[in-house]
Short mmCIF file of C-alpha atoms in Angstrom, two decimals:
data_model
loop_
_atom_site.label_atom_id
_atom_site.label_comp_id
_atom_site.label_asym_id
_atom_site.label_seq_id
_atom_site.Cartn_x
_atom_site.Cartn_y
_atom_site.Cartn_z
CA MET W 1 4.30 9.18 20.70
CA SER W 2 7.35 7.24 19.54
CA PRO W 3 11.35 9.80 19.12
CA CYS W 4 12.15 7.66 16.26
CA TYR W 5 9.08 10.35 14.78
CA ARG W 6 10.85 13.49 14.94
CA PRO W 7 9.42 16.57 11.89
CA TRP W 8 10.25 19.30 13.52
CA PRO W 9 14.31 19.39 14.12
CA ARG W 10 14.77 23.14 14.34
CA ARG W 11 13.34 25.36 16.44
CA ALA W 12 13.11 27.80 13.46
CA THR W 13 10.94 25.48 11.78
CA ARG W 14 8.55 24.29 14.70
CA PHE W 15 7.85 28.38 14.42
CA ALA W 16 7.09 28.38 11.50
CA VAL W 17 5.05 25.61 11.43
CA ALA W 18 3.27 26.89 14.63
CA ARG W 19 2.20 30.28 13.42
CA PHE W 20 1.06 28.52 9.25
CA LEU W 21 -1.16 26.74 11.58
CA SER W 22 -2.96 29.74 13.60
CA VAL W 23 -3.49 31.98 10.39
CA LEU W 24 -4.72 28.99 8.92
CA LEU W 25 -7.36 27.90 11.60
CA ALA W 26 -8.20 31.33 12.26
CA PHE W 27 -10.59 31.74 8.39
CA HIS W 28 -10.19 27.47 8.34
CA PRO W 29 -11.47 26.58 11.74
CA GLY W 30 -12.31 23.21 10.55
CA ALA W 31 -8.93 22.26 8.70
CA PHE W 32 -6.67 20.83 10.63
CA PHE W 33 -7.88 18.16 12.64
CA LEU W 34 -6.21 14.81 13.31
CA THR W 35 -8.16 11.89 15.10
CA ALA W 36 -6.01 9.46 16.37
CA GLN W 37 -2.35 9.60 17.40
CA PRO W 38 0.00 6.97 15.14
CA ARG W 39 2.38 5.54 16.54
CA CYS W 40 5.88 5.23 15.25
CA VAL W 41 7.28 2.23 14.18
CA HIS W 42 10.67 2.00 12.73
CA ARG W 43 12.91 4.41 11.40
CA LEU W 44 14.60 3.45 8.44
CA GLU W 45 17.90 5.95 7.31
CA ILE W 46 18.60 4.19 4.25
CA PRO W 47 18.88 6.32 0.96
CA ASP W 48 18.49 4.24 -1.38
CA LEU W 49 14.84 2.47 -0.66
CA TYR W 50 11.49 4.57 -1.60
CA PRO W 51 9.20 1.79 0.14
CA GLU W 52 6.21 1.16 -1.60
CA GLY W 53 4.43 -2.28 -0.62
CA ILE W 54 4.65 -3.38 2.75
CA ALA W 55 3.94 -6.88 4.79
CA VAL W 56 4.30 -8.25 8.61
CA ASP W 57 4.66 -11.91 8.75
CA PRO W 58 2.13 -12.58 11.39
CA GLY W 59 4.59 -15.45 12.75
CA THR W 60 8.32 -13.55 13.44
CA GLY W 61 6.29 -10.00 13.83
CA ARG W 62 8.77 -9.14 10.63
CA THR W 63 8.38 -6.03 8.15
CA PHE W 64 8.56 -6.47 4.78
CA LEU W 65 9.22 -3.28 2.55
CA SER W 66 9.45 -2.60 -0.83
CA SER W 67 11.78 -0.30 -3.08
CA LEU W 68 10.58 1.85 -5.90
CA LEU W 69 14.20 2.16 -7.04
CA HIS W 70 17.31 -0.39 -7.13
CA GLY W 71 13.92 -3.74 -6.45
CA GLY W 72 15.37 -6.61 -3.39
CA ILE W 73 13.28 -6.16 -0.50
CA LEU W 74 13.94 -4.58 2.69
CA ALA W 75 12.67 -7.49 5.79
CA VAL W 76 12.92 -4.97 9.56
CA ALA W 77 13.35 -7.25 12.83
CA GLN W 78 10.45 -5.97 15.71
CA ASN W 79 13.92 -4.71 17.36
CA GLY W 80 13.94 -2.12 14.96
CA ARG W 81 17.32 -3.99 12.78
CA ALA W 82 17.06 -4.10 9.06
CA ARG W 83 18.84 -5.53 6.16
CA TRP W 84 18.60 -6.73 3.23
CA PHE W 85 16.08 -10.15 2.35
CA ILE W 86 16.34 -9.88 -1.03
CA PRO W 87 19.29 -7.77 -1.72
CA PRO W 88 19.10 -6.01 -5.55
CA GLY W 89 20.37 -7.09 -8.67
CA PRO W 90 19.90 -7.63 -11.85
CA GLU W 91 17.93 -10.83 -11.94
CA GLY W 92 14.94 -9.56 -9.99
CA PRO W 93 12.68 -9.21 -8.80
CA TRP W 94 13.70 -5.10 -10.24
CA ARG W 95 11.66 -2.59 -8.96
CA THR W 96 8.92 -3.74 -5.92
CA LEU W 97 5.63 -2.90 -5.20
CA GLY W 98 2.79 -4.83 -3.35
CA LEU W 99 3.79 -7.59 -0.84
CA GLN W 100 1.97 -10.28 0.79
CA VAL W 101 2.75 -12.30 3.40
CA ASP W 102 1.00 -16.05 2.80
CA HIS W 103 2.23 -17.64 6.33
CA ARG W 104 0.17 -20.99 5.43
CA ARG W 105 2.79 -21.95 2.76
CA GLY W 106 5.96 -20.32 3.77
CA LEU W 107 5.78 -17.73 1.30
CA LEU W 108 6.19 -13.77 0.70
CA TRP W 109 4.84 -12.76 -2.74
CA MET W 110 5.69 -9.75 -4.32
CA ALA W 111 4.95 -7.16 -7.75
CA SER W 112 7.76 -6.49 -9.81
CA ASN W 113 8.20 -4.76 -12.80
CA GLY W 114 11.88 -2.99 -14.96
CA GLY W 115 12.34 -0.75 -16.92
CA THR W 116 10.63 2.59 -16.48
CA GLU W 117 7.71 4.35 -16.22
CA GLN W 118 8.15 5.76 -19.95
CA GLU W 119 10.01 3.17 -21.14
CA PRO W 120 8.86 0.13 -19.07
CA GLY W 121 9.89 -3.43 -19.14
CA ASP W 122 9.14 -6.97 -18.21
CA SER W 123 7.03 -7.25 -15.20
CA ALA W 124 6.07 -10.01 -13.48
CA VAL W 125 5.15 -11.60 -9.56
CA PHE W 126 8.05 -12.68 -7.74
CA ALA W 127 7.29 -15.85 -5.13
CA ALA W 128 10.06 -16.78 -2.10
CA ASP W 129 10.73 -18.56 0.58
CA LEU W 130 9.70 -17.03 4.03
CA ARG W 131 12.56 -18.31 5.67
CA SER W 132 16.04 -18.23 3.09
CA GLY W 133 14.43 -15.03 0.87
CA ARG W 134 15.71 -17.71 -2.15
CA ILE W 135 13.46 -16.55 -5.14
CA LEU W 136 11.08 -20.02 -5.92
CA ARG W 137 8.62 -18.87 -8.38
CA ARG W 138 8.39 -15.90 -11.07
CA ILE W 139 5.25 -15.73 -12.99
CA PRO W 140 5.23 -13.62 -15.96
CA ALA W 141 2.81 -10.76 -17.17
CA PRO W 142 1.24 -11.59 -20.81
CA ARG W 143 2.92 -10.30 -23.71
CA GLU W 144 0.67 -8.64 -25.00
CA GLY W 145 1.08 -4.72 -24.02
CA ALA W 146 2.42 -2.55 -21.50
CA HIS W 147 2.18 -3.68 -17.74
CA LEU W 148 2.58 -2.26 -14.41
CA LEU W 149 2.20 -5.20 -11.76
CA ASN W 150 0.95 -3.25 -8.39
CA ASP W 151 -0.58 -4.83 -5.38
CA LEU W 152 -1.82 -8.02 -4.52
CA ALA W 153 -4.56 -9.90 -3.01
CA LEU W 154 -3.76 -13.40 -1.89
CA MET W 155 -6.85 -15.82 -1.39
CA ALA W 156 -7.29 -19.16 1.01
CA ASP W 157 -6.68 -21.72 -1.54
CA GLY W 158 -3.38 -19.92 -2.47
CA THR W 159 -4.39 -18.32 -5.87
CA VAL W 160 -2.75 -14.86 -5.93
CA TYR W 161 -4.99 -11.65 -7.93
CA VAL W 162 -2.82 -8.80 -8.80
CA THR W 163 -3.50 -5.68 -10.94
CA ASP W 164 -1.81 -4.42 -13.56
CA SER W 165 -2.59 -0.53 -13.27
CA ARG W 166 -0.83 0.12 -17.08
CA ALA W 167 -2.62 -2.50 -19.25
CA GLY W 168 -6.88 -1.60 -16.81
CA THR W 169 -7.27 -5.06 -15.34
CA VAL W 170 -6.40 -7.98 -12.54
CA HIS W 171 -3.97 -11.41 -13.25
CA ARG W 172 -5.25 -14.30 -12.18
CA ILE W 173 -2.64 -17.34 -10.89
CA ALA W 174 -3.59 -20.76 -9.84
CA GLN W 175 -2.34 -22.04 -6.99
CA GLY W 176 0.77 -23.72 -8.77
CA SER W 177 0.75 -22.35 -11.51
CA SER W 178 2.98 -20.53 -13.28
CA ARG W 179 1.06 -18.35 -15.89
CA MET W 180 -1.22 -15.33 -14.86
CA GLU W 181 -4.51 -14.95 -16.49
CA PRO W 182 -6.92 -11.72 -16.62
CA LEU W 183 -9.47 -12.24 -15.04
CA LEU W 184 -11.35 -9.43 -17.18
CA PRO W 185 -10.68 -7.09 -20.09
CA ALA W 186 -7.29 -4.34 -20.31
CA GLY W 187 -8.70 -1.07 -20.05
CA THR W 188 -12.06 -2.72 -18.17
CA LEU W 189 -10.20 -0.12 -15.20
CA ARG W 190 -9.18 2.33 -15.13
CA TYR W 191 -5.74 2.75 -13.22
CA PRO W 192 -6.54 -0.51 -10.55
CA ASN W 193 -4.29 -0.37 -7.89
CA GLY W 194 -5.22 -1.54 -3.68
CA ILE W 195 -7.26 -4.65 -4.45
CA VAL W 196 -8.62 -7.30 -1.40
CA ALA W 197 -11.57 -10.07 -1.54
CA THR W 198 -14.75 -9.63 -0.58
CA ARG W 199 -15.69 -11.43 3.60
CA ASP W 200 -16.82 -14.46 1.16
CA GLN W 201 -13.76 -14.42 -1.04
CA LYS W 202 -16.06 -15.11 -4.36
CA ALA W 203 -15.59 -11.08 -5.18
CA LEU W 204 -12.65 -8.56 -4.74
CA LEU W 205 -12.33 -5.23 -4.65
CA VAL W 206 -10.19 -3.41 -6.45
CA ALA W 207 -9.38 1.19 -6.16
CA ALA W 208 -9.01 2.34 -9.19
CA GLY W 209 -7.81 5.21 -9.53
CA GLY W 210 -9.94 7.96 -9.05
CA ALA W 211 -12.93 6.38 -10.42
CA GLY W 212 -13.89 4.38 -7.53
CA LEU W 213 -14.11 1.01 -5.83
CA TYR W 214 -15.29 -1.97 -7.71
CA ARG W 215 -16.13 -5.73 -7.13
CA ILE W 216 -15.68 -7.93 -9.24
CA GLU W 217 -16.78 -11.50 -9.00
CA ARG W 218 -13.93 -14.15 -9.37
CA GLN W 219 -16.70 -16.45 -11.72
CA GLY W 220 -16.47 -14.76 -14.66
CA GLY W 221 -14.53 -11.26 -13.49
CA ALA W 222 -17.91 -9.02 -14.29
CA ALA W 223 -17.14 -5.56 -12.48
CA HIS W 224 -19.70 -3.00 -11.01
CA PRO W 225 -18.67 -0.42 -8.81
CA VAL W 226 -19.37 0.36 -4.93
CA ALA W 227 -22.20 2.52 -4.70
CA ILE W 228 -21.79 5.32 -2.47
CA PRO W 229 -24.79 6.57 -0.48
CA PRO W 230 -25.71 10.74 -0.92
CA SER W 231 -25.15 11.19 2.14
CA LEU W 232 -20.98 10.21 1.85
CA GLU W 233 -19.12 12.84 0.30
CA PRO W 234 -19.04 11.77 -3.30
CA GLU W 235 -15.56 11.65 -3.27
CA ALA W 236 -15.09 8.99 -0.26
CA PHE W 237 -12.98 6.04 -2.81
CA GLN W 238 -10.69 8.72 -4.52
CA GLY W 239 -6.73 8.15 -4.89
CA ILE W 240 -7.21 5.13 -3.21
CA ASP W 241 -3.53 3.73 -3.41
CA GLY W 242 -3.48 0.55 -0.21
CA LEU W 243 -5.98 -0.65 0.50
CA ALA W 244 -6.33 -3.42 3.14
CA ARG W 245 -9.24 -5.52 5.45
CA ARG W 246 -9.60 -7.23 8.35
CA GLY W 247 -13.38 -8.80 9.09
CA ASP W 248 -15.99 -6.42 7.83
CA ARG W 249 -13.56 -3.94 8.19
CA LEU W 250 -11.73 -2.35 5.34
CA VAL W 251 -8.75 1.08 5.94
CA ALA W 252 -7.24 2.41 3.10
CA VAL W 253 -4.11 4.81 2.49
CA GLN W 254 -5.34 7.64 -0.04
CA ASN W 255 -2.64 9.81 -1.55
CA GLY W 256 -4.48 10.18 -4.92
CA ARG W 257 -6.42 13.55 -2.12
CA GLU W 258 -5.49 15.89 -0.39
CA PRO W 259 -4.57 16.13 2.16
CA PRO W 260 -3.21 12.48 2.16
CA ARG W 261 -5.34 10.32 5.04
CA ILE W 262 -6.04 6.99 6.50
CA VAL W 263 -9.28 6.17 6.40
CA ALA W 264 -12.00 2.97 7.37
CA PHE W 265 -14.60 1.57 5.68
CA ARG W 266 -18.25 -0.19 6.37
CA LEU W 267 -20.02 -1.52 3.31
CA ASP W 268 -22.93 -3.95 3.61
CA PRO W 269 -23.36 -7.34 4.02
CA SER W 270 -23.24 -7.48 0.03
CA GLU W 271 -20.33 -6.05 -0.03
CA THR W 272 -21.82 -3.44 -3.02
CA GLU W 273 -22.54 -0.29 -0.75
CA LEU W 274 -20.28 2.16 1.24
CA LYS W 275 -21.88 2.49 4.57
CA GLU W 276 -20.07 4.22 6.94
CA LEU W 277 -16.83 5.38 6.56
CA ASP W 278 -13.77 6.50 9.11
CA VAL W 279 -10.97 10.10 8.66
CA LEU W 280 -8.90 7.98 11.26
CA LEU W 281 -6.01 10.70 10.32
CA SER W 282 -6.06 13.34 7.99
CA ASN W 283 -3.01 16.63 7.76
CA HIS W 284 -0.71 13.97 9.72
CA PRO W 285 2.91 16.21 9.27
CA ALA W 286 4.58 12.45 8.05
CA LEU W 287 2.03 11.76 5.50
CA ALA W 288 2.44 15.07 3.81
CA GLY W 289 5.86 13.02 2.48
CA ILE W 290 3.06 10.77 0.16
CA PRO W 291 1.67 7.33 2.56
CA THR W 292 1.18 4.65 0.21
CA THR W 293 0.73 1.11 1.75
CA GLY W 294 -0.07 -0.57 5.08
CA ALA W 295 -1.30 -4.74 6.69
CA TRP W 296 -2.77 -5.10 9.68
CA THR W 297 -0.81 -6.40 12.06
CA GLY W 298 -3.36 -7.32 15.16
CA ARG W 299 -5.52 -5.02 15.81
CA ASN W 300 -3.15 -2.46 14.12
CA PHE W 301 -2.75 -1.28 11.17
CA ARG W 302 1.00 -0.40 10.04
CA PHE W 303 2.00 1.83 6.78
CA ILE W 304 4.62 3.64 4.98
CA ALA W 305 3.83 7.09 5.71
CA ASN W 306 6.37 8.90 3.74
CA SER W 307 7.37 6.29 1.38
CA GLN W 308 8.85 10.08 -0.92
CA ILE W 309 8.74 8.37 -4.28
CA LEU W 310 8.33 12.29 -5.53
CA GLY W 311 11.92 11.81 -5.55
CA LEU W 312 12.50 9.18 -7.78
CA LYS W 313 12.52 12.29 -10.00
CA THR W 314 14.64 14.40 -9.14
CA GLU W 315 18.54 14.32 -9.09
CA PRO W 316 20.16 13.91 -7.66
CA ARG W 317 17.85 11.47 -6.07
CA LYS W 318 18.17 12.28 -1.74
CA PRO W 319 15.30 11.67 -0.23
CA SER W 320 14.87 14.53 2.36
CA GLU W 321 14.59 12.68 5.41
CA PRO W 322 13.80 8.66 7.36
CA PHE W 323 11.39 6.27 5.45
CA LEU W 324 9.32 6.51 9.11
CA VAL W 325 7.06 2.97 8.77
CA MET W 326 3.69 3.76 11.73
CA GLU W 327 0.99 2.42 12.60
CA ILE W 328 -2.94 2.66 13.84
CA GLN W 329 -5.34 1.55 16.17
CA ALA W 330 -7.65 1.06 13.72
CA THR W 331 -10.46 -1.49 15.02
CA PRO W 332 -11.41 -0.48 18.94
#
Protein backbone atom coordinates (compact mmCIF):
# COMPACT_ATOMS: atom_id res chain seq x y z
CA MET A 1 0.00 0.00 0.00
CA SER A 2 1.21 3.45 -0.83
CA PRO A 3 2.85 5.39 2.04
CA CYS A 4 0.42 8.27 1.39
CA TYR A 5 -2.16 6.26 3.33
CA ARG A 6 -1.41 6.26 7.05
CA PRO A 7 -4.62 5.31 8.88
CA TRP A 8 -3.10 4.67 12.33
CA PRO A 9 -0.58 7.42 13.08
CA ARG A 10 -0.07 6.63 16.76
CA ARG A 11 0.83 3.44 18.56
CA ALA A 12 -1.99 3.81 21.09
CA THR A 13 -4.52 4.15 18.29
CA ARG A 14 -3.18 1.09 16.49
CA PHE A 15 -3.38 -0.93 19.70
CA ALA A 16 -6.93 0.19 20.41
CA VAL A 17 -8.10 -0.68 16.90
CA ALA A 18 -6.40 -4.07 16.99
CA ARG A 19 -8.04 -4.85 20.31
CA PHE A 20 -11.44 -3.74 19.03
CA LEU A 21 -11.14 -5.94 15.95
CA SER A 22 -10.08 -8.95 18.00
CA VAL A 23 -13.19 -8.61 20.17
CA LEU A 24 -15.39 -8.04 17.12
CA LEU A 25 -14.07 -11.11 15.34
CA ALA A 26 -14.52 -13.23 18.45
CA PHE A 27 -18.25 -12.64 18.35
CA HIS A 28 -18.73 -12.06 14.60
CA PRO A 29 -16.12 -14.06 12.65
CA GLY A 30 -17.36 -12.74 9.30
CA ALA A 31 -17.68 -9.12 10.35
CA PHE A 32 -14.31 -7.93 9.05
CA PHE A 33 -13.23 -8.76 5.54
CA LEU A 34 -11.07 -7.08 2.94
CA THR A 35 -11.57 -8.39 -0.56
CA ALA A 36 -8.77 -6.39 -2.20
CA GLN A 37 -5.96 -4.04 -1.28
CA PRO A 38 -6.51 -0.51 -2.60
CA ARG A 39 -3.59 1.62 -3.68
CA CYS A 40 -3.43 5.20 -2.44
CA VAL A 41 -2.97 7.44 -5.49
CA HIS A 42 -3.16 10.93 -4.00
CA ARG A 43 -3.06 12.28 -0.45
CA LEU A 44 -4.39 15.84 -0.47
CA GLU A 45 -3.83 18.16 2.46
CA ILE A 46 -6.20 20.86 1.22
CA PRO A 47 -8.45 21.71 4.17
CA ASP A 48 -11.31 23.29 2.22
CA LEU A 49 -11.62 20.76 -0.61
CA TYR A 50 -14.35 18.30 0.49
CA PRO A 51 -14.41 16.43 -2.85
CA GLU A 52 -17.55 14.69 -4.15
CA GLY A 53 -17.03 14.11 -7.87
CA ILE A 54 -14.04 12.66 -9.71
CA ALA A 55 -13.03 12.27 -13.36
CA VAL A 56 -9.80 11.16 -15.04
CA ASP A 57 -8.50 12.66 -18.29
CA PRO A 58 -7.29 9.70 -20.38
CA GLY A 59 -5.06 11.99 -22.43
CA THR A 60 -2.99 13.46 -19.60
CA GLY A 61 -3.75 11.18 -16.65
CA ARG A 62 -4.90 14.16 -14.58
CA THR A 63 -7.46 13.51 -11.87
CA PHE A 64 -10.17 16.15 -11.53
CA LEU A 65 -11.95 16.61 -8.20
CA SER A 66 -14.98 18.72 -7.40
CA SER A 67 -15.46 20.73 -4.21
CA LEU A 68 -18.62 20.72 -2.12
CA LEU A 69 -17.56 23.67 0.01
CA HIS A 70 -16.36 26.46 -2.26
CA GLY A 71 -16.93 25.04 -5.73
CA GLY A 72 -14.19 25.08 -8.31
CA ILE A 73 -12.31 22.09 -9.73
CA LEU A 74 -8.98 20.75 -8.51
CA ALA A 75 -6.62 19.05 -10.99
CA VAL A 76 -4.04 16.57 -9.68
CA ALA A 77 -1.22 15.54 -12.00
CA GLN A 78 0.13 12.00 -12.04
CA ASN A 79 3.08 13.14 -9.92
CA GLY A 80 0.68 14.35 -7.22
CA ARG A 81 1.00 18.06 -7.87
CA ALA A 82 -2.38 19.72 -7.27
CA ARG A 83 -3.66 23.06 -8.52
CA TRP A 84 -7.01 24.75 -8.96
CA PHE A 85 -7.97 24.02 -12.56
CA ILE A 86 -11.05 26.23 -12.08
CA PRO A 87 -10.60 28.43 -9.00
CA PRO A 88 -13.57 28.86 -6.66
CA GLY A 89 -15.42 32.11 -7.29
CA PRO A 90 -18.82 33.80 -7.09
CA GLU A 91 -19.50 33.47 -10.83
CA GLY A 92 -19.49 29.70 -10.62
CA PRO A 93 -19.25 26.92 -10.83
CA TRP A 94 -20.70 26.89 -7.31
CA ARG A 95 -20.67 23.78 -5.11
CA THR A 96 -19.57 21.12 -7.58
CA LEU A 97 -20.59 17.48 -7.62
CA GLY A 98 -20.50 15.06 -10.55
CA LEU A 99 -17.82 15.37 -13.27
CA GLN A 100 -17.36 13.88 -16.74
CA VAL A 101 -14.47 14.25 -19.18
CA ASP A 102 -15.38 14.46 -22.87
CA HIS A 103 -11.88 13.89 -24.23
CA ARG A 104 -13.08 13.72 -27.84
CA ARG A 105 -14.55 17.23 -27.69
CA GLY A 106 -12.04 18.64 -25.22
CA LEU A 107 -14.58 19.37 -22.47
CA LEU A 108 -14.93 18.90 -18.73
CA TRP A 109 -18.57 18.73 -17.65
CA MET A 110 -19.63 19.49 -14.07
CA ALA A 111 -22.88 19.56 -12.09
CA SER A 112 -23.10 22.59 -9.81
CA ASN A 113 -25.48 24.03 -7.23
CA GLY A 114 -25.59 27.35 -5.39
CA GLY A 115 -27.11 28.15 -2.02
CA THR A 116 -27.23 25.59 0.79
CA GLU A 117 -29.08 22.36 1.54
CA GLN A 118 -31.60 24.41 3.53
CA GLU A 119 -31.89 27.29 1.05
CA PRO A 120 -31.14 26.12 -2.51
CA GLY A 121 -29.82 28.64 -4.99
CA ASP A 122 -29.19 28.46 -8.72
CA SER A 123 -28.27 25.10 -10.27
CA ALA A 124 -26.56 24.55 -13.61
CA VAL A 125 -24.35 22.24 -15.62
CA PHE A 126 -21.08 23.86 -16.72
CA ALA A 127 -18.70 22.85 -19.50
CA ALA A 128 -15.07 24.00 -19.45
CA ASP A 129 -12.21 23.77 -21.92
CA LEU A 130 -10.22 20.67 -20.96
CA ARG A 131 -6.88 22.41 -21.53
CA SER A 132 -7.36 25.88 -20.08
CA GLY A 133 -10.23 25.47 -17.63
CA ARG A 134 -12.10 28.37 -19.25
CA ILE A 135 -15.86 28.09 -18.82
CA LEU A 136 -17.43 27.67 -22.26
CA ARG A 137 -21.04 26.83 -21.48
CA ARG A 138 -23.53 27.25 -18.63
CA ILE A 139 -26.81 25.37 -18.91
CA PRO A 140 -29.22 26.36 -16.10
CA ALA A 141 -31.68 23.99 -14.48
CA PRO A 142 -35.39 24.57 -15.27
CA ARG A 143 -36.87 27.50 -13.39
CA GLU A 144 -39.67 25.49 -11.83
CA GLY A 145 -39.03 23.99 -8.39
CA ALA A 146 -35.86 23.41 -6.40
CA HIS A 147 -32.97 21.40 -7.81
CA LEU A 148 -29.89 19.47 -6.78
CA LEU A 149 -27.95 18.52 -9.90
CA ASN A 150 -25.86 15.56 -8.84
CA ASP A 151 -24.20 13.22 -11.32
CA LEU A 152 -23.60 13.10 -15.08
CA ALA A 153 -23.59 10.60 -17.93
CA LEU A 154 -21.99 11.37 -21.29
CA MET A 155 -23.21 9.71 -24.50
CA ALA A 156 -21.11 8.98 -27.57
CA ASP A 157 -23.12 11.54 -29.56
CA GLY A 158 -22.30 14.29 -27.04
CA THR A 159 -25.65 14.26 -25.23
CA VAL A 160 -25.33 14.77 -21.48
CA TYR A 161 -27.74 13.50 -18.83
CA VAL A 162 -27.77 14.80 -15.26
CA THR A 163 -29.61 13.44 -12.23
CA ASP A 164 -31.61 15.94 -10.20
CA SER A 165 -31.77 14.51 -6.70
CA ARG A 166 -34.11 17.12 -5.24
CA ALA A 167 -36.55 17.20 -8.19
CA GLY A 168 -36.54 13.40 -8.52
CA THR A 169 -35.84 13.33 -12.23
CA VAL A 170 -33.14 13.15 -14.93
CA HIS A 171 -32.48 16.04 -17.33
CA ARG A 172 -31.22 15.83 -20.90
CA ILE A 173 -28.81 18.29 -22.58
CA ALA A 174 -28.59 17.68 -26.32
CA GLN A 175 -25.28 18.17 -28.11
CA GLY A 176 -24.81 21.91 -28.64
CA SER A 177 -27.99 22.86 -26.76
CA SER A 178 -28.19 25.65 -24.17
CA ARG A 179 -31.20 24.07 -22.42
CA MET A 180 -31.80 21.06 -20.21
CA GLU A 181 -35.11 19.25 -20.44
CA PRO A 182 -36.54 16.65 -18.03
CA LEU A 183 -36.49 13.12 -19.39
CA LEU A 184 -39.27 12.02 -17.03
CA PRO A 185 -41.75 13.83 -14.74
CA ALA A 186 -40.47 15.38 -11.52
CA GLY A 187 -40.86 13.08 -8.53
CA THR A 188 -40.63 9.88 -10.58
CA LEU A 189 -37.45 8.77 -8.81
CA ARG A 190 -36.49 8.95 -5.16
CA TYR A 191 -33.20 10.89 -4.90
CA PRO A 192 -31.60 9.86 -8.22
CA ASN A 193 -27.82 9.95 -7.99
CA GLY A 194 -25.28 7.83 -9.90
CA ILE A 195 -25.97 7.41 -13.60
CA VAL A 196 -24.43 5.51 -16.55
CA ALA A 197 -25.54 4.49 -20.05
CA THR A 198 -26.43 0.95 -21.02
CA ARG A 199 -24.02 -0.79 -23.39
CA ASP A 200 -26.17 -0.01 -26.44
CA GLN A 201 -26.73 3.57 -25.17
CA LYS A 202 -30.49 3.21 -25.65
CA ALA A 203 -31.15 3.59 -21.94
CA LEU A 204 -29.70 4.85 -18.68
CA LEU A 205 -29.06 3.05 -15.42
CA VAL A 206 -29.79 5.33 -12.48
CA ALA A 207 -29.23 4.69 -8.77
CA ALA A 208 -32.21 6.05 -6.82
CA GLY A 209 -31.22 6.39 -3.16
CA GLY A 210 -32.56 3.51 -1.09
CA ALA A 211 -35.03 2.54 -3.83
CA GLY A 212 -32.57 0.62 -6.01
CA LEU A 213 -31.29 0.77 -9.59
CA TYR A 214 -33.58 1.85 -12.44
CA ARG A 215 -33.39 1.43 -16.18
CA ILE A 216 -34.70 4.55 -17.97
CA GLU A 217 -35.29 4.52 -21.72
CA ARG A 218 -33.80 7.50 -23.56
CA GLN A 219 -36.79 7.50 -25.92
CA GLY A 220 -39.94 8.19 -23.93
CA GLY A 221 -38.38 8.10 -20.44
CA ALA A 222 -40.04 4.86 -19.30
CA ALA A 223 -38.51 3.83 -15.94
CA HIS A 224 -38.37 0.29 -14.55
CA PRO A 225 -36.46 -1.10 -11.56
CA VAL A 226 -33.60 -3.47 -12.32
CA ALA A 227 -34.62 -6.83 -10.87
CA ILE A 228 -32.73 -8.61 -8.09
CA PRO A 229 -33.04 -12.42 -8.06
CA PRO A 230 -34.00 -14.11 -4.76
CA SER A 231 -30.53 -15.62 -4.47
CA LEU A 232 -28.95 -12.18 -3.98
CA GLU A 233 -29.33 -9.77 -1.09
CA PRO A 234 -32.30 -7.38 -1.41
CA GLU A 235 -30.06 -4.46 -0.33
CA ALA A 236 -27.71 -4.97 -3.29
CA PHE A 237 -28.55 -1.63 -4.90
CA GLN A 238 -29.20 0.42 -1.77
CA GLY A 239 -27.20 3.50 -0.88
CA ILE A 240 -25.37 3.90 -4.20
CA ASP A 241 -23.63 7.22 -4.74
CA GLY A 242 -21.20 6.97 -7.66
CA LEU A 243 -21.76 4.53 -10.52
CA ALA A 244 -19.31 3.83 -13.36
CA ARG A 245 -19.13 1.26 -16.14
CA ARG A 246 -16.48 -0.38 -18.29
CA GLY A 247 -17.80 -2.92 -20.77
CA ASP A 248 -20.22 -5.21 -18.94
CA ARG A 249 -18.77 -4.31 -15.55
CA LEU A 250 -20.53 -1.74 -13.33
CA VAL A 251 -18.77 -0.52 -10.21
CA ALA A 252 -20.69 1.33 -7.52
CA VAL A 253 -19.71 3.26 -4.40
CA GLN A 254 -22.22 2.48 -1.67
CA ASN A 255 -22.12 4.95 1.21
CA GLY A 256 -25.80 4.87 2.18
CA ARG A 257 -25.42 1.58 4.03
CA GLU A 258 -23.19 0.17 6.74
CA PRO A 259 -20.45 -0.55 6.19
CA PRO A 260 -19.63 1.56 3.11
CA ARG A 261 -18.24 -0.53 0.30
CA ILE A 262 -17.16 -0.75 -3.34
CA VAL A 263 -19.06 -3.36 -5.35
CA ALA A 264 -19.13 -4.65 -8.92
CA PHE A 265 -22.31 -5.64 -10.75
CA ARG A 266 -22.92 -7.79 -13.79
CA LEU A 267 -26.34 -7.54 -15.39
CA ASP A 268 -28.08 -9.85 -17.85
CA PRO A 269 -27.70 -9.08 -21.60
CA SER A 270 -30.87 -6.96 -21.61
CA GLU A 271 -29.57 -5.03 -18.59
CA THR A 272 -32.84 -5.42 -16.75
CA GLU A 273 -31.77 -7.92 -14.07
CA LEU A 274 -28.81 -8.30 -11.72
CA LYS A 275 -26.95 -11.56 -12.26
CA GLU A 276 -23.81 -11.21 -10.17
CA LEU A 277 -22.52 -9.04 -7.34
CA ASP A 278 -18.90 -8.93 -6.17
CA VAL A 279 -17.82 -7.00 -3.09
CA LEU A 280 -14.49 -5.45 -4.03
CA LEU A 281 -13.76 -3.53 -0.86
CA SER A 282 -15.52 -3.35 2.49
CA ASN A 283 -14.67 -2.46 6.08
CA HIS A 284 -11.53 -0.64 5.03
CA PRO A 285 -10.57 2.12 7.51
CA ALA A 286 -10.35 4.78 4.81
CA LEU A 287 -13.99 4.21 3.81
CA ALA A 288 -15.16 5.34 7.24
CA GLY A 289 -14.71 8.93 5.99
CA ILE A 290 -17.53 8.42 3.43
CA PRO A 291 -16.49 7.38 -0.09
CA THR A 292 -18.48 9.11 -2.83
CA THR A 293 -17.73 8.54 -6.51
CA GLY A 294 -15.20 6.90 -8.78
CA ALA A 295 -13.98 6.71 -12.37
CA TRP A 296 -12.28 4.11 -14.52
CA THR A 297 -8.65 4.53 -15.48
CA GLY A 298 -7.52 1.58 -17.55
CA ARG A 299 -8.46 -1.59 -15.67
CA ASN A 300 -8.57 0.21 -12.33
CA PHE A 301 -11.34 2.00 -10.50
CA ARG A 302 -10.17 5.28 -8.93
CA PHE A 303 -12.36 6.71 -6.19
CA ILE A 304 -12.68 9.33 -3.47
CA ALA A 305 -12.19 7.27 -0.31
CA ASN A 306 -12.89 9.79 2.46
CA SER A 307 -14.82 12.85 1.35
CA GLN A 308 -15.52 13.73 5.03
CA ILE A 309 -18.62 15.57 3.84
CA LEU A 310 -20.28 15.32 7.25
CA GLY A 311 -17.70 17.89 8.34
CA LEU A 312 -19.52 20.45 6.21
CA LYS A 313 -22.25 20.54 8.85
CA THR A 314 -19.93 21.46 11.72
CA GLU A 315 -18.19 24.66 12.73
CA PRO A 316 -15.35 25.26 12.35
CA ARG A 317 -15.07 23.18 9.20
CA LYS A 318 -11.86 21.24 9.48
CA PRO A 319 -11.23 17.79 8.01
CA SER A 320 -9.89 15.24 10.46
CA GLU A 321 -7.33 13.88 7.98
CA PRO A 322 -6.05 14.47 4.43
CA PHE A 323 -8.40 13.62 1.60
CA LEU A 324 -7.49 10.34 -0.10
CA VAL A 325 -7.91 9.28 -3.71
CA MET A 326 -7.48 5.52 -3.96
CA GLU A 327 -7.51 2.91 -6.68
CA ILE A 328 -8.51 -0.71 -6.88
CA GLN A 329 -8.16 -3.26 -9.66
CA ALA A 330 -11.75 -3.97 -10.59
CA THR A 331 -11.27 -6.18 -13.63
CA PRO A 332 -9.45 -9.52 -13.94
